[in-house]
């Protein structure tokens, strides 16, 4: 619905609209309030959707705001938020890059009695492609931890690893680093991850192994955040749930970096086609 705000009450993060001569109240969740309430005022135009949920505040019923499409001050004219433009900008940005590197990491997990623990990357999986095209390059490798010569029982159980097999196959982090550098220097891809954990893990790994940073935060696209922003999702969406939503089939999750990178590509391609 699109209306001009009749009045606000900052004490309760609510605003009022007039419908058929009646004053109707709407409230914002804490998250929405922190982001948007400072833009709301009498005379501001809002375009928003509501949820079926209602809340009683001071003996009065209020409708819950699901999300905003637009928030615009009319005098003077100023666009504070425009979901339609945000989506359009998202489409333009995703079409400006020729190559995308879909990357995922698995990390060590603390033992049940560890008090001080720093996770390390022990598996990297990545696939390189153009949008909605075949894979150009791919890799999957185990990476030796720098600090430990054993893996915690929790790590082995979660990743379904045999320790002897892992240490026989694992390569030094430098091997992964050198291959990543070749890909970046050759293709200049945008790196696509699902959530911030992998971005943080790689940033920490550069420091941990005393190597120059090959990437910074601007080189990454957080595909989870794109989904949350585009579809106005309140909660995080799981990667495999997103895959099932697009393709209507389950993908067997095995906690494997290469599989996760591949599913990230499939979800990215579907998202790009959808938008």
Short mmCIF file of C-alpha atoms in Angstrom, two decimals:
data_model
loop_
_atom_site.label_atom_id
_atom_site.label_comp_id
_atom_site.label_asym_id
_atom_site.label_seq_id
_atom_site.Cartn_x
_atom_site.Cartn_y
_atom_site.Cartn_z
CA UNK A 1 0.00 0.00 0.00
CA UNK A 2 1.11 3.56 -0.70
CA UNK A 3 0.01 6.37 1.61
CA UNK A 4 1.10 9.62 3.26
CA UNK A 5 1.93 9.28 6.97
CA UNK A 6 -0.63 11.08 9.10
CA UNK A 7 1.29 10.91 12.39
CA UNK A 8 4.05 8.99 14.20
CA UNK A 9 4.80 7.89 17.75
CA UNK A 10 8.56 7.24 18.17
CA UNK A 11 8.04 5.85 21.68
CA UNK A 12 6.58 2.68 20.18
CA UNK A 13 8.06 2.77 16.65
CA UNK A 14 4.61 3.21 15.14
CA UNK A 15 3.04 5.42 12.50
CA UNK A 16 -0.52 6.16 11.48
CA UNK A 17 -2.36 6.37 8.16
CA UNK A 18 -5.89 7.54 7.41
CA UNK A 19 -8.27 5.08 5.71
CA UNK A 20 -11.87 6.17 5.06
CA UNK A 21 -11.61 8.74 7.83
CA UNK A 22 -10.19 6.23 10.34
CA UNK A 23 -6.74 6.43 11.91
CA UNK A 24 -4.98 3.06 11.47
CA UNK A 25 -1.71 2.21 13.21
CA UNK A 26 1.30 0.23 11.98
CA UNK A 27 4.33 -0.92 13.95
CA UNK A 28 7.87 -1.88 12.99
CA UNK A 29 9.90 -4.78 14.34
CA UNK A 30 13.10 -3.84 16.15
CA UNK A 31 15.18 -4.65 13.07
CA UNK A 32 13.03 -2.57 10.73
CA UNK A 33 12.87 0.24 13.26
CA UNK A 34 16.65 0.49 13.53
CA UNK A 35 16.94 0.71 9.76
CA UNK A 36 13.97 2.82 8.71
CA UNK A 37 12.18 4.58 11.54
CA UNK A 38 14.41 7.67 11.45
CA UNK A 39 13.07 8.35 7.92
CA UNK A 40 9.45 8.29 8.99
CA UNK A 41 7.59 11.51 9.79
CA UNK A 42 4.29 13.23 9.21
CA UNK A 43 3.84 13.93 5.50
CA UNK A 44 6.33 11.28 4.34
CA UNK A 45 5.05 8.91 1.65
CA UNK A 46 5.47 5.23 2.40
CA UNK A 47 4.88 2.24 0.17
CA UNK A 48 4.95 -0.97 2.23
CA UNK A 49 3.52 -4.44 2.80
CA UNK A 50 2.11 -5.86 6.02
CA UNK A 51 2.07 -9.30 7.65
CA UNK A 52 -1.01 -11.04 9.08
CA UNK A 53 0.44 -10.43 12.55
CA UNK A 54 -1.00 -7.72 14.78
CA UNK A 55 0.13 -6.27 18.11
CA UNK A 56 -1.71 -4.53 20.92
CA UNK A 57 -0.04 -1.32 22.08
CA UNK A 58 -1.74 0.81 24.73
CA UNK A 59 -5.01 -1.10 24.19
CA UNK A 60 -4.94 -0.43 20.46
CA UNK A 61 -4.37 -2.90 17.61
CA UNK A 62 -1.50 -2.24 15.21
CA UNK A 63 -0.62 -4.00 11.95
CA UNK A 64 2.96 -5.24 11.58
CA UNK A 65 4.99 -3.87 8.68
CA UNK A 66 6.58 -6.69 6.67
CA UNK A 67 8.86 -4.49 4.57
CA UNK A 68 9.06 -1.17 2.77
CA UNK A 69 9.06 -0.69 -0.98
CA UNK A 70 9.67 3.07 -0.85
CA UNK A 71 10.09 5.84 1.70
CA UNK A 72 10.01 9.35 0.16
CA UNK A 73 9.95 12.79 1.75
CA UNK A 74 7.82 15.10 -0.38
CA UNK A 75 8.80 18.55 0.90
CA UNK A 76 11.63 18.80 0.10
CA UNK A 77 11.59 15.79 -2.21
CA UNK A 78 14.04 13.11 -1.14
CA UNK A 79 14.10 9.37 -1.71
CA UNK A 80 15.25 7.67 1.49
CA UNK A 81 14.69 4.12 0.31
CA UNK A 82 13.59 2.53 -2.94
CA UNK A 83 13.47 -1.26 -3.14
CA UNK A 84 12.64 -1.13 -6.87
CA UNK A 85 15.80 0.88 -7.61
CA UNK A 86 17.80 -1.37 -5.29
CA UNK A 87 16.70 -4.40 -7.27
CA UNK A 88 17.45 -2.67 -10.57
CA UNK A 89 20.93 -1.70 -9.35
CA UNK A 90 21.46 -5.29 -8.24
CA UNK A 91 20.65 -6.54 -11.74
CA UNK A 92 23.03 -4.04 -13.32
CA UNK A 93 25.91 -4.91 -10.98
CA UNK A 94 25.55 -8.65 -11.56
CA UNK A 95 25.66 -8.12 -15.32
CA UNK A 96 28.87 -6.04 -15.27
CA UNK A 97 31.21 -8.93 -14.48
CA UNK A 98 32.20 -11.53 -17.03
CA UNK A 99 33.61 -14.14 -14.65
CA UNK A 100 32.51 -15.37 -11.25
CA UNK A 101 34.45 -17.57 -8.87
CA UNK A 102 32.11 -19.51 -6.57
CA UNK A 103 34.10 -20.46 -3.52
CA UNK A 104 33.52 -22.27 -0.25
CA UNK A 105 35.68 -23.31 2.68
CA UNK A 106 35.47 -25.87 5.43
CA UNK A 107 37.23 -25.01 8.66
CA UNK A 108 38.62 -26.74 11.72
CA UNK A 109 36.27 -26.90 14.69
CA UNK A 110 37.30 -26.70 18.35
CA UNK A 111 37.63 -29.76 20.50
CA UNK A 112 35.13 -30.22 23.28
CA UNK A 113 37.67 -28.94 25.84
CA UNK A 114 39.35 -26.17 23.84
CA UNK A 115 39.25 -22.80 25.60
CA UNK A 116 41.23 -20.80 23.04
CA UNK A 117 40.66 -21.67 19.39
CA UNK A 118 41.17 -20.09 15.98
CA UNK A 119 39.51 -21.84 13.02
CA UNK A 120 41.69 -22.65 10.03
CA UNK A 121 40.72 -23.44 6.45
CA UNK A 122 41.25 -27.15 5.83
CA UNK A 123 39.28 -27.56 2.60
CA UNK A 124 38.69 -25.23 -0.33
CA UNK A 125 36.35 -25.82 -3.22
CA UNK A 126 35.77 -23.43 -6.09
CA UNK A 127 34.36 -23.28 -9.59
CA UNK A 128 34.93 -20.55 -12.17
CA UNK A 129 32.38 -19.71 -14.85
CA UNK A 130 30.57 -17.03 -16.72
CA UNK A 131 26.94 -16.46 -15.61
CA UNK A 132 24.66 -19.34 -16.63
CA UNK A 133 27.44 -21.01 -18.60
CA UNK A 134 29.62 -24.09 -18.27
CA UNK A 135 32.40 -24.31 -15.71
CA UNK A 136 35.75 -23.07 -16.99
CA UNK A 137 37.89 -24.19 -14.10
CA UNK A 138 37.35 -26.01 -10.83
CA UNK A 139 39.34 -27.34 -7.91
CA UNK A 140 38.90 -29.13 -4.62
CA UNK A 141 41.72 -29.59 -2.16
CA UNK A 142 42.40 -30.30 1.47
CA UNK A 143 44.66 -27.77 3.17
CA UNK A 144 47.10 -28.54 5.97
CA UNK A 145 46.38 -26.63 9.17
CA UNK A 146 49.32 -24.55 10.33
CA UNK A 147 48.82 -24.90 14.05
CA UNK A 148 47.66 -28.48 14.51
CA UNK A 149 48.77 -31.90 13.41
CA UNK A 150 45.56 -33.54 14.52
CA UNK A 151 41.92 -32.77 13.84
CA UNK A 152 39.35 -32.51 16.60
CA UNK A 153 36.79 -35.26 16.84
CA UNK A 154 34.09 -32.66 16.14
CA UNK A 155 35.81 -31.62 12.89
CA UNK A 156 36.20 -35.20 11.69
CA UNK A 157 32.61 -36.05 12.54
CA UNK A 158 31.11 -32.94 10.93
CA UNK A 159 33.15 -33.25 7.71
CA UNK A 160 33.14 -37.07 7.67
CA UNK A 161 36.95 -37.19 7.51
CA UNK A 162 39.41 -39.98 8.17
CA UNK A 163 42.39 -38.23 9.76
CA UNK A 164 45.12 -40.35 8.16
CA UNK A 165 43.53 -39.95 4.73
CA UNK A 166 43.19 -36.20 5.22
CA UNK A 167 46.86 -35.64 6.15
CA UNK A 168 47.99 -37.82 3.28
CA UNK A 169 46.04 -35.73 0.73
CA UNK A 170 46.28 -32.24 2.26
CA UNK A 171 48.45 -29.56 0.64
CA UNK A 172 50.08 -26.50 2.23
CA UNK A 173 47.99 -23.33 2.16
CA UNK A 174 50.52 -21.88 -0.29
CA UNK A 175 49.32 -24.30 -2.99
CA UNK A 176 45.78 -22.97 -2.71
CA UNK A 177 47.05 -19.40 -2.50
CA UNK A 178 49.13 -19.71 -5.69
CA UNK A 179 46.24 -21.23 -7.64
CA UNK A 180 43.87 -18.51 -6.44
CA UNK A 181 46.38 -15.87 -7.51
CA UNK A 182 46.57 -17.32 -11.02
CA UNK A 183 42.77 -17.29 -11.32
CA UNK A 184 42.51 -13.71 -10.08
CA UNK A 185 45.33 -12.45 -12.30
CA UNK A 186 43.97 -14.26 -15.36
CA UNK A 187 40.20 -13.79 -15.09
CA UNK A 188 39.67 -10.94 -12.58
CA UNK A 189 36.52 -12.64 -11.30
CA UNK A 190 34.02 -11.53 -8.71
CA UNK A 191 34.12 -14.02 -5.84
CA UNK A 192 30.71 -15.33 -4.81
CA UNK A 193 30.10 -16.77 -1.33
CA UNK A 194 27.03 -17.71 0.66
CA UNK A 195 27.22 -15.66 3.86
CA UNK A 196 30.17 -13.82 5.38
CA UNK A 197 31.94 -16.76 7.01
CA UNK A 198 34.00 -17.69 3.96
CA UNK A 199 35.02 -14.09 3.30
CA UNK A 200 36.17 -13.76 6.92
CA UNK A 201 37.96 -17.12 6.81
CA UNK A 202 40.01 -16.12 3.76
CA UNK A 203 40.82 -12.71 5.21
CA UNK A 204 42.06 -14.35 8.41
CA UNK A 205 44.03 -16.97 6.48
CA UNK A 206 46.13 -14.33 4.70
CA UNK A 207 47.16 -12.96 8.08
CA UNK A 208 47.60 -16.38 9.66
CA UNK A 209 49.99 -17.51 6.90
CA UNK A 210 51.81 -14.15 6.57
CA UNK A 211 50.83 -13.68 2.93
CA UNK A 212 49.76 -10.55 1.01
CA UNK A 213 46.01 -10.19 0.58
CA UNK A 214 44.86 -11.28 -2.88
CA UNK A 215 41.34 -9.98 -2.26
CA UNK A 216 39.47 -7.43 -0.20
CA UNK A 217 35.84 -7.28 0.85
CA UNK A 218 34.82 -5.39 -2.31
CA UNK A 219 35.87 -8.36 -4.46
CA UNK A 220 33.11 -10.51 -2.96
CA UNK A 221 29.40 -10.91 -3.52
CA UNK A 222 27.47 -12.32 -0.58
CA UNK A 223 24.73 -14.22 -2.38
CA UNK A 224 22.83 -14.80 0.87
CA UNK A 225 22.66 -11.04 1.49
CA UNK A 226 21.46 -10.46 -2.08
CA UNK A 227 18.61 -12.87 -1.48
CA UNK A 228 17.69 -11.25 1.84
CA UNK A 229 17.73 -7.76 0.31
CA UNK A 230 15.93 -8.67 -2.90
CA UNK A 231 13.18 -10.76 -1.34
CA UNK A 232 13.03 -8.87 1.98
CA UNK A 233 13.73 -12.00 3.99
CA UNK A 234 13.64 -11.58 7.74
CA UNK A 235 15.76 -14.65 8.52
CA UNK A 236 18.81 -16.19 6.89
CA UNK A 237 18.12 -18.60 4.06
CA UNK A 238 20.05 -21.86 3.87
CA UNK A 239 21.99 -22.51 0.67
CA UNK A 240 20.39 -25.90 0.08
CA UNK A 241 16.95 -24.55 0.90
CA UNK A 242 17.50 -21.89 -1.79
CA UNK A 243 18.56 -24.60 -4.24
CA UNK A 244 15.41 -26.61 -3.53
CA UNK A 245 13.24 -23.50 -3.92
CA UNK A 246 14.64 -22.77 -7.39
CA UNK A 247 14.96 -26.31 -8.75
CA UNK A 248 12.20 -28.11 -6.81
CA UNK A 249 14.54 -30.98 -5.91
CA UNK A 250 16.73 -31.77 -2.91
CA UNK A 251 20.52 -31.65 -3.17
CA UNK A 252 22.27 -34.12 -0.88
CA UNK A 253 24.28 -31.95 1.53
CA UNK A 254 27.60 -33.56 2.44
CA UNK A 255 29.49 -30.67 4.13
CA UNK A 256 31.96 -30.64 1.27
CA UNK A 257 33.51 -27.37 0.05
CA UNK A 258 33.41 -28.31 -3.64
CA UNK A 259 29.75 -29.37 -3.45
CA UNK A 260 28.84 -26.15 -1.66
CA UNK A 261 30.70 -24.05 -4.24
CA UNK A 262 28.88 -25.87 -7.03
CA UNK A 263 25.48 -25.37 -5.39
CA UNK A 264 26.34 -21.69 -4.91
CA UNK A 265 26.86 -21.44 -8.68
CA UNK A 266 23.54 -23.17 -9.37
CA UNK A 267 21.69 -20.83 -6.98
CA UNK A 268 23.46 -17.79 -8.46
CA UNK A 269 22.47 -18.79 -12.00
CA UNK A 270 18.86 -19.34 -10.93
CA UNK A 271 18.76 -16.04 -9.07
CA UNK A 272 20.20 -14.18 -12.04
CA UNK A 273 17.59 -15.73 -14.34
CA UNK A 274 14.81 -14.89 -11.90
CA UNK A 275 15.69 -11.22 -11.52
#
